[in-house]
Structures are given as structure tokens and as C-alpha cells.
Amino acid sequence: MIKFFRKIRQSLLMKNQTSKYFKYAIGEIILVVIGILIALSLNNWNQKRVDNNYVSLILKEIYYDLSADYKIIYEGIEPRLNLKIKGTEKIKEFMIEGAVVNDSSFINSYNNMNVGFALTQRTGAYESLKQNGLDKIRNDSIRTQLLQFYESTIPRAVQFISEYDDYIMDRVKILEDDIFNYEFSTINDGTTRQIKVLKYPDNLDHQSLHKIYKLKYRDTRSKRYRIKYLKESYNRIMRMIEKELEIRKVQFKYFDSTVLKRDFS
């Protein structure tokens, strides 16, 4: 093709047809420009296609990450939180009664009141998206929700729970010395462990116990609120991703909350 155009230029110059040569040169430039624009257009189209396929895949992976984390909240965290709530309520009953009928039942309820949990989250798919550019997601609502969820909602919840747990633990350890003695007990497999024994089993109206209860009550109430808020955040962003994947006609496995273990007894 290049040789063909070169022959035309040489022929026009040899025939001294300068005006035709300039017209031809302009036409050739226009053709070159059109060719470049077409090449750029094809390249842009191909890049958009690649980006679109990537976004569909990454949204699907993020959805599965969210589903797995949400399942852990239902089947792992909420049962422990429910145990904590019941333990706290039972300790209040013991204090109101003013006496312990069964020492082991009090210790069991006290241990339940102290049950903890750790928030975990899968962020691999989101981190991959962040490295490749969040702007690849054209849906502003989803992009904003993902950014807020992974950069603010989750980190703040994790930080608050871990830092407040440390604060509570330090305070409670000091107060426990006023109401518990510690003994070693041998269990069925022959190993020994340290257990708590009430110093005053017939009198639970101890100021330190009331302080521990208040700390644990506030802690339980705060955790219940934060888990509720997290579930709402998970639900909101998962529904948005579902709709986007449906629009993109991406095949994926819907998260089925009905199969989760909801027995928190």
C-alpha cells in the first residue's frame, strides 16, 4: 500500500502536476488521520470491553466476599453476642436476688457475659479493584458505597471493638480481684486450669461487681448496635451489586440468607 501511494506521488511530480500533487498530499494526510482515529477508536473500544469484563468479574468476587463475611456475622458473631446478652441479663438477676443458689451457674453466666468476638473481613477482591482503579466502576452509587464500606465502615467498627475490648479487659481485671479467688482444677483429660471462685457467694451486692456489670452492659449494648448497623450496611451494598450484576447479565450465585443457622440459643 505504501509503495502504491509512493508511485502516485512520483508520477505526479514527474508530470509536473504540482497542484494535483498538493491535493493528493492533503488527501493522503486526511486518510492517515482517519486511519489513526479509527485505530484509536478500536483501541478505546477494546479497552472498554476489557474494563467492562474486569468490573463484572471483580464485582462478582466482591459480592462473594461480602456473602462470606455476612454468613460469619450470622453464624459466628451473633450467636456469641446473644450468649453475651443472656449472660449479662442473668448476672443482673443474680445481683437483684442478692444471693447465689448455685455458684457454678453464676460463674457460667459471668463467663458468658465476658464472651468476645473479632470482626473479620475478606478484602482481596476490593484491594485488587483499588489497585486497578476504582474509576473502572462507572456506577457512581456502587463505587461510593464500596469506598465508604471498605475504607470507613469496616475499619471503624474493627478499631472500636478491638480498642474498647482492651479498655474493658484492663478495667475488669482490676475489679475481679475484689470478688474472685483463683483456684486450679483438674478436668476430665487430666489437665489443670485456673478457675474463678466467688469470695463472697452469699453476697453479690459488691461495688466491684456492679461496676463490672455496668461496663459489660454498655459494651454489650454498643456491640449489638454496631453489629446491627454492619448487617444493614452489608445488606445495602449486596443488593446494589446484585442489581448491577443482573443488568450486566452476569451469572452468579445469589446469597441465600434462609439457609443460615439462626438458632442463637
mmCIF file of C-alpha atoms in Angstrom:
data_model
loop_
_atom_site.group_PDB
_atom_site.id
_atom_site.type_symbol
_atom_site.label_atom_id
_atom_site.label_comp_id
_atom_site.label_asym_id
_atom_site.label_seq_id
_atom_site.Cartn_x
_atom_site.Cartn_y
_atom_site.Cartn_z
ATOM 1 C CA MET A 1 0.000 0.000 0.000
ATOM 2 C CA ILE A 2 2.806 2.392 0.879
ATOM 3 C CA LYS A 3 4.588 1.577 -2.436
ATOM 4 C CA PHE A 4 1.345 2.267 -4.294
ATOM 5 C CA PHE A 5 0.999 5.762 -2.802
ATOM 6 C CA ARG A 6 4.686 6.441 -3.374
ATOM 7 C CA LYS A 7 4.315 5.635 -7.088
ATOM 8 C CA ILE A 8 1.397 8.043 -7.378
ATOM 9 C CA ARG A 9 3.400 10.846 -5.770
ATOM 10 C CA GLN A 10 6.388 10.209 -8.039
ATOM 11 C CA SER A 11 4.177 10.101 -11.127
ATOM 12 C CA LEU A 12 2.571 13.461 -10.296
ATOM 13 C CA LEU A 13 5.925 15.100 -9.620
ATOM 14 C CA MET A 14 7.440 13.754 -12.849
ATOM 15 C CA LYS A 15 4.470 15.096 -14.827
ATOM 16 C CA ASN A 16 4.913 18.461 -13.071
ATOM 17 C CA GLN A 17 1.331 18.402 -11.853
ATOM 18 C CA THR A 18 2.072 20.347 -8.653
ATOM 19 C CA SER A 19 -1.499 21.366 -7.854
ATOM 20 C CA LYS A 20 -2.734 17.776 -8.189
ATOM 21 C CA TYR A 21 0.200 16.654 -6.093
ATOM 22 C CA PHE A 22 -0.733 19.001 -3.242
ATOM 23 C CA LYS A 23 -4.363 17.887 -3.423
ATOM 24 C CA TYR A 24 -3.218 14.313 -3.346
ATOM 25 C CA ALA A 25 -0.873 15.013 -0.399
ATOM 26 C CA ILE A 26 -3.710 16.631 1.555
ATOM 27 C CA GLY A 27 -5.941 13.665 0.779
ATOM 28 C CA GLU A 28 -3.246 11.283 1.896
ATOM 29 C CA ILE A 29 -2.836 13.175 5.174
ATOM 30 C CA ILE A 30 -6.586 13.036 5.718
ATOM 31 C CA LEU A 31 -6.562 9.291 5.092
ATOM 32 C CA VAL A 32 -3.709 8.848 7.558
ATOM 33 C CA VAL A 33 -5.561 10.910 10.187
ATOM 34 C CA ILE A 34 -8.750 8.920 9.622
ATOM 35 C CA GLY A 35 -6.738 5.705 9.965
ATOM 36 C CA ILE A 36 -5.239 6.895 13.242
ATOM 37 C CA LEU A 37 -8.658 7.910 14.582
ATOM 38 C CA ILE A 38 -10.103 4.548 13.626
ATOM 39 C CA ALA A 39 -7.189 2.757 15.308
ATOM 40 C CA LEU A 40 -7.634 4.849 18.460
ATOM 41 C CA SER A 41 -11.367 4.229 18.425
ATOM 42 C CA LEU A 42 -10.849 0.487 18.109
ATOM 43 C CA ASN A 43 -8.271 0.561 20.874
ATOM 44 C CA ASN A 44 -10.614 2.525 23.151
ATOM 45 C CA TRP A 45 -13.465 0.166 22.355
ATOM 46 C CA ASN A 46 -11.305 -2.841 23.152
ATOM 47 C CA GLN A 47 -10.085 -1.271 26.397
ATOM 48 C CA LYS A 48 -13.653 -0.507 27.456
ATOM 49 C CA ARG A 49 -14.600 -4.092 26.695
ATOM 50 C CA VAL A 50 -11.682 -5.387 28.782
ATOM 51 C CA ASP A 51 -12.527 -2.992 31.637
ATOM 52 C CA ASN A 52 -16.190 -3.942 31.487
ATOM 53 C CA ASN A 53 -15.362 -7.659 31.723
ATOM 54 C CA TYR A 54 -12.980 -6.964 34.599
ATOM 55 C CA VAL A 55 -15.587 -4.957 36.518
ATOM 56 C CA SER A 56 -18.164 -7.720 36.068
ATOM 57 C CA LEU A 57 -15.689 -10.281 37.411
ATOM 58 C CA ILE A 58 -14.466 -8.152 40.333
ATOM 59 C CA LEU A 59 -17.989 -7.172 41.406
ATOM 60 C CA LYS A 60 -18.888 -10.845 41.442
ATOM 61 C CA GLU A 61 -15.838 -11.624 43.604
ATOM 62 C CA ILE A 62 -16.605 -8.729 45.964
ATOM 63 C CA TYR A 63 -20.173 -9.993 46.265
ATOM 64 C CA TYR A 64 -18.923 -13.447 47.270
ATOM 65 C CA ASP A 65 -16.536 -11.878 49.808
ATOM 66 C CA LEU A 66 -19.400 -9.902 51.314
ATOM 67 C CA SER A 67 -21.594 -13.004 51.384
ATOM 68 C CA ALA A 68 -18.954 -14.992 53.259
ATOM 69 C CA ASP A 69 -18.436 -12.208 55.809
ATOM 70 C CA TYR A 70 -22.178 -11.791 56.272
ATOM 71 C CA LYS A 71 -22.514 -15.523 56.918
ATOM 72 C CA ILE A 72 -19.859 -15.286 59.633
ATOM 73 C CA ILE A 73 -21.827 -12.494 61.318
ATOM 74 C CA TYR A 74 -24.953 -14.654 61.388
ATOM 75 C CA GLU A 75 -23.399 -17.990 62.265
ATOM 76 C CA GLY A 76 -20.340 -16.947 64.250
ATOM 77 C CA ILE A 77 -20.645 -13.480 65.740
ATOM 78 C CA GLU A 78 -24.362 -13.147 66.507
ATOM 79 C CA PRO A 79 -24.565 -16.423 68.471
ATOM 80 C CA ARG A 80 -21.688 -15.217 70.652
ATOM 81 C CA LEU A 81 -23.291 -11.811 71.003
ATOM 82 C CA ASN A 82 -26.562 -13.447 72.005
ATOM 83 C CA LEU A 83 -24.701 -15.522 74.594
ATOM 84 C CA LYS A 84 -23.130 -12.332 75.906
ATOM 85 C CA ILE A 85 -26.532 -10.636 76.164
ATOM 86 C CA LYS A 86 -28.063 -13.566 78.040
ATOM 87 C CA GLY A 87 -25.085 -13.736 80.400
ATOM 88 C CA THR A 88 -25.357 -10.029 81.153
ATOM 89 C CA GLU A 89 -29.077 -10.306 81.849
ATOM 90 C CA LYS A 90 -28.519 -13.316 84.119
ATOM 91 C CA ILE A 91 -25.824 -11.549 86.151
ATOM 92 C CA LYS A 92 -28.270 -8.704 86.716
ATOM 93 C CA GLU A 93 -30.816 -11.212 88.028
ATOM 94 C CA PHE A 94 -28.227 -12.671 90.402
ATOM 95 C CA MET A 95 -27.365 -9.236 91.753
ATOM 96 C CA ILE A 96 -31.022 -8.326 92.251
ATOM 97 C CA GLU A 97 -31.629 -11.571 94.146
ATOM 98 C CA GLY A 98 -28.613 -10.808 96.306
ATOM 99 C CA ALA A 99 -27.566 -14.416 96.696
ATOM 100 C CA VAL A 100 -26.251 -17.256 94.589
ATOM 101 C CA VAL A 101 -28.126 -20.552 94.809
ATOM 102 C CA ASN A 102 -25.660 -22.301 92.531
ATOM 103 C CA ASP A 103 -22.127 -20.975 92.439
ATOM 104 C CA SER A 104 -21.312 -22.696 89.137
ATOM 105 C CA SER A 105 -24.375 -21.173 87.453
ATOM 106 C CA PHE A 106 -23.147 -17.706 88.392
ATOM 107 C CA ILE A 107 -19.646 -18.410 87.083
ATOM 108 C CA ASN A 108 -21.096 -19.803 83.863
ATOM 109 C CA SER A 109 -23.268 -16.708 83.369
ATOM 110 C CA TYR A 110 -20.322 -14.472 84.236
ATOM 111 C CA ASN A 111 -18.140 -16.199 81.624
ATOM 112 C CA ASN A 112 -20.932 -15.822 79.064
ATOM 113 C CA MET A 113 -21.096 -12.119 79.863
ATOM 114 C CA ASN A 114 -17.385 -11.913 79.035
ATOM 115 C CA VAL A 115 -17.641 -13.708 75.683
ATOM 116 C CA GLY A 116 -15.884 -11.764 72.958
ATOM 117 C CA PHE A 117 -15.575 -11.922 69.200
ATOM 118 C CA ALA A 118 -13.447 -10.472 66.446
ATOM 119 C CA LEU A 119 -14.672 -8.934 63.217
ATOM 120 C CA THR A 120 -13.023 -10.313 60.120
ATOM 121 C CA GLN A 121 -13.447 -9.317 56.506
ATOM 122 C CA ARG A 122 -12.260 -10.514 53.127
ATOM 123 C CA THR A 123 -10.796 -7.562 51.251
ATOM 124 C CA GLY A 124 -8.798 -9.280 48.484
ATOM 125 C CA ALA A 125 -11.200 -8.505 45.645
ATOM 126 C CA TYR A 126 -11.673 -4.904 46.775
ATOM 127 C CA GLU A 127 -7.914 -4.341 47.114
ATOM 128 C CA SER A 128 -7.443 -5.692 43.585
ATOM 129 C CA LEU A 129 -10.048 -3.255 42.317
ATOM 130 C CA LYS A 130 -8.415 -0.386 44.177
ATOM 131 C CA GLN A 131 -5.028 -1.181 42.643
ATOM 132 C CA ASN A 132 -6.509 -1.321 39.149
ATOM 133 C CA GLY A 133 -8.559 1.833 39.682
ATOM 134 C CA LEU A 134 -11.936 2.333 41.339
ATOM 135 C CA ASP A 135 -12.873 4.603 38.423
ATOM 136 C CA LYS A 136 -13.337 1.477 36.292
ATOM 137 C CA ILE A 137 -16.721 1.166 38.005
ATOM 138 C CA ARG A 138 -18.983 3.578 36.136
ATOM 139 C CA ASN A 139 -21.854 3.182 38.596
ATOM 140 C CA ASP A 140 -21.250 6.097 40.972
ATOM 141 C CA SER A 141 -23.528 4.710 43.695
ATOM 142 C CA ILE A 142 -21.734 1.374 43.910
ATOM 143 C CA ARG A 143 -18.299 2.984 43.735
ATOM 144 C CA THR A 144 -19.190 5.377 46.570
ATOM 145 C CA GLN A 145 -20.719 2.623 48.698
ATOM 146 C CA LEU A 146 -17.709 0.341 48.238
ATOM 147 C CA LEU A 147 -15.318 3.141 49.148
ATOM 148 C CA GLN A 148 -17.272 4.081 52.260
ATOM 149 C CA PHE A 149 -17.791 0.480 53.351
ATOM 150 C CA TYR A 150 -14.205 -0.761 52.994
ATOM 151 C CA GLU A 151 -12.394 2.449 53.906
ATOM 152 C CA SER A 152 -14.635 3.691 56.730
ATOM 153 C CA THR A 153 -17.461 1.451 57.983
ATOM 154 C CA ILE A 154 -15.497 -1.761 58.497
ATOM 155 C CA PRO A 155 -12.207 -0.232 59.762
ATOM 156 C CA ARG A 156 -14.056 1.947 62.278
ATOM 157 C CA ALA A 157 -16.092 -0.987 63.580
ATOM 158 C CA VAL A 158 -12.999 -3.193 63.927
ATOM 159 C CA GLN A 159 -10.989 -0.430 65.585
ATOM 160 C CA PHE A 160 -13.745 0.462 68.036
ATOM 161 C CA ILE A 161 -14.409 -3.120 69.084
ATOM 162 C CA SER A 162 -10.729 -4.051 69.486
ATOM 163 C CA GLU A 163 -9.751 -0.862 71.331
ATOM 164 C CA TYR A 164 -12.815 -0.886 73.568
ATOM 165 C CA ASP A 165 -12.282 -4.580 74.336
ATOM 166 C CA ASP A 166 -8.763 -3.772 75.535
ATOM 167 C CA TYR A 167 -10.086 -0.937 77.689
ATOM 168 C CA ILE A 168 -12.832 -3.118 79.196
ATOM 169 C CA MET A 169 -10.454 -6.021 79.828
ATOM 170 C CA ASP A 170 -7.972 -3.854 81.714
ATOM 171 C CA ARG A 171 -10.697 -2.358 83.919
ATOM 172 C CA VAL A 172 -12.397 -5.691 84.608
ATOM 173 C CA LYS A 173 -9.167 -7.490 85.556
ATOM 174 C CA ILE A 174 -8.554 -4.979 88.335
ATOM 175 C CA LEU A 175 -12.118 -5.202 89.642
ATOM 176 C CA GLU A 176 -12.216 -9.016 89.534
ATOM 177 C CA ASP A 177 -9.597 -9.252 92.269
ATOM 178 C CA ASP A 178 -12.196 -7.834 94.685
ATOM 179 C CA ILE A 179 -14.791 -10.542 94.070
ATOM 180 C CA PHE A 180 -12.929 -13.672 92.904
ATOM 181 C CA ASN A 181 -10.319 -16.062 94.215
ATOM 182 C CA TYR A 182 -8.452 -18.235 91.725
ATOM 183 C CA GLU A 183 -8.005 -21.964 92.110
ATOM 184 C CA PHE A 184 -6.592 -24.757 89.961
ATOM 185 C CA SER A 185 -8.947 -27.531 88.898
ATOM 186 C CA THR A 186 -8.263 -30.839 87.141
ATOM 187 C CA ILE A 187 -10.590 -31.569 84.232
ATOM 188 C CA ASN A 188 -11.524 -34.890 82.583
ATOM 189 C CA ASP A 189 -8.468 -35.194 80.326
ATOM 190 C CA GLY A 190 -6.127 -34.787 83.293
ATOM 191 C CA THR A 191 -5.038 -31.218 82.523
ATOM 192 C CA THR A 192 -5.358 -28.440 85.065
ATOM 193 C CA ARG A 193 -6.784 -24.988 84.518
ATOM 194 C CA GLN A 194 -7.304 -21.896 86.597
ATOM 195 C CA ILE A 195 -10.904 -21.202 87.577
ATOM 196 C CA LYS A 196 -12.682 -18.332 89.309
ATOM 197 C CA VAL A 197 -14.307 -18.851 92.692
ATOM 198 C CA LEU A 198 -16.507 -16.226 94.342
ATOM 199 C CA LYS A 199 -15.062 -14.731 97.507
ATOM 200 C CA TYR A 200 -18.497 -13.886 98.834
ATOM 201 C CA PRO A 201 -21.020 -16.332 97.298
ATOM 202 C CA ASP A 202 -23.771 -15.235 99.690
ATOM 203 C CA ASN A 203 -23.432 -11.544 98.930
ATOM 204 C CA LEU A 204 -23.355 -10.215 95.392
ATOM 205 C CA ASP A 205 -24.005 -6.636 96.373
ATOM 206 C CA HIS A 206 -20.340 -5.816 95.926
ATOM 207 C CA GLN A 207 -19.481 -2.489 94.391
ATOM 208 C CA SER A 208 -16.858 -4.010 92.077
ATOM 209 C CA LEU A 209 -19.355 -6.488 90.656
ATOM 210 C CA HIS A 210 -21.783 -3.662 89.943
ATOM 211 C CA LYS A 211 -19.012 -1.767 88.159
ATOM 212 C CA ILE A 212 -18.138 -4.816 86.064
ATOM 213 C CA TYR A 213 -21.802 -5.299 85.175
ATOM 214 C CA LYS A 214 -22.158 -1.660 84.069
ATOM 215 C CA LEU A 215 -19.036 -1.910 81.913
ATOM 216 C CA LYS A 216 -20.228 -5.147 80.316
ATOM 217 C CA TYR A 217 -23.777 -3.859 79.864
ATOM 218 C CA ARG A 218 -22.573 -0.780 77.963
ATOM 219 C CA ASP A 219 -20.171 -2.957 75.985
ATOM 220 C CA THR A 220 -22.940 -5.399 75.033
ATOM 221 C CA ARG A 221 -25.338 -2.632 74.046
ATOM 222 C CA SER A 222 -22.665 -0.962 71.906
ATOM 223 C CA LYS A 223 -21.728 -4.211 70.160
ATOM 224 C CA ARG A 224 -25.376 -5.020 69.468
ATOM 225 C CA TYR A 225 -25.815 -1.606 67.824
ATOM 226 C CA ARG A 226 -22.661 -1.916 65.736
ATOM 227 C CA ILE A 227 -23.471 -5.428 64.524
ATOM 228 C CA LYS A 228 -26.972 -4.287 63.575
ATOM 229 C CA TYR A 229 -25.500 -1.359 61.636
ATOM 230 C CA LEU A 230 -22.971 -3.637 59.924
ATOM 231 C CA LYS A 231 -25.696 -6.037 58.817
ATOM 232 C CA GLU A 232 -27.655 -3.145 57.340
ATOM 233 C CA SER A 233 -24.528 -1.950 55.514
ATOM 234 C CA TYR A 234 -23.830 -5.446 54.150
ATOM 235 C CA ASN A 235 -27.431 -5.800 53.006
ATOM 236 C CA ARG A 236 -27.458 -2.431 51.283
ATOM 237 C CA ILE A 237 -24.273 -2.887 49.283
ATOM 238 C CA MET A 238 -25.029 -6.533 48.407
ATOM 239 C CA ARG A 239 -28.445 -5.593 46.987
ATOM 240 C CA MET A 240 -26.801 -2.878 44.875
ATOM 241 C CA ILE A 241 -24.215 -5.300 43.485
ATOM 242 C CA GLU A 242 -26.905 -7.878 42.759
ATOM 243 C CA LYS A 243 -28.835 -5.378 40.649
ATOM 244 C CA GLU A 244 -25.684 -4.319 38.804
ATOM 245 C CA LEU A 245 -24.737 -7.927 38.035
ATOM 246 C CA GLU A 246 -28.271 -8.565 36.808
ATOM 247 C CA ILE A 247 -28.039 -5.558 34.481
ATOM 248 C CA ARG A 248 -24.703 -6.849 33.215
ATOM 249 C CA LYS A 249 -26.273 -10.304 32.754
ATOM 250 C CA VAL A 250 -23.550 -11.904 34.836
ATOM 251 C CA GLN A 251 -24.307 -15.357 36.173
ATOM 252 C CA PHE A 252 -23.656 -15.601 39.911
ATOM 253 C CA LYS A 253 -24.899 -17.482 42.945
ATOM 254 C CA TYR A 254 -27.309 -15.397 44.995
ATOM 255 C CA PHE A 255 -26.679 -15.183 48.713
ATOM 256 C CA ASP A 256 -29.449 -17.171 50.420
ATOM 257 C CA SER A 257 -29.916 -15.981 53.992
ATOM 258 C CA THR A 258 -32.648 -18.556 54.622
ATOM 259 C CA VAL A 259 -30.103 -21.373 54.879
ATOM 260 C CA LEU A 260 -28.118 -19.670 57.627
ATOM 261 C CA LYS A 261 -28.163 -21.114 61.120
ATOM 262 C CA ARG A 262 -30.396 -18.763 63.079
ATOM 263 C CA ASP A 263 -30.594 -20.788 66.293
ATOM 264 C CA PHE A 264 -28.819 -18.486 68.739
ATOM 265 C CA SER A 265 -29.832 -20.378 71.855
#
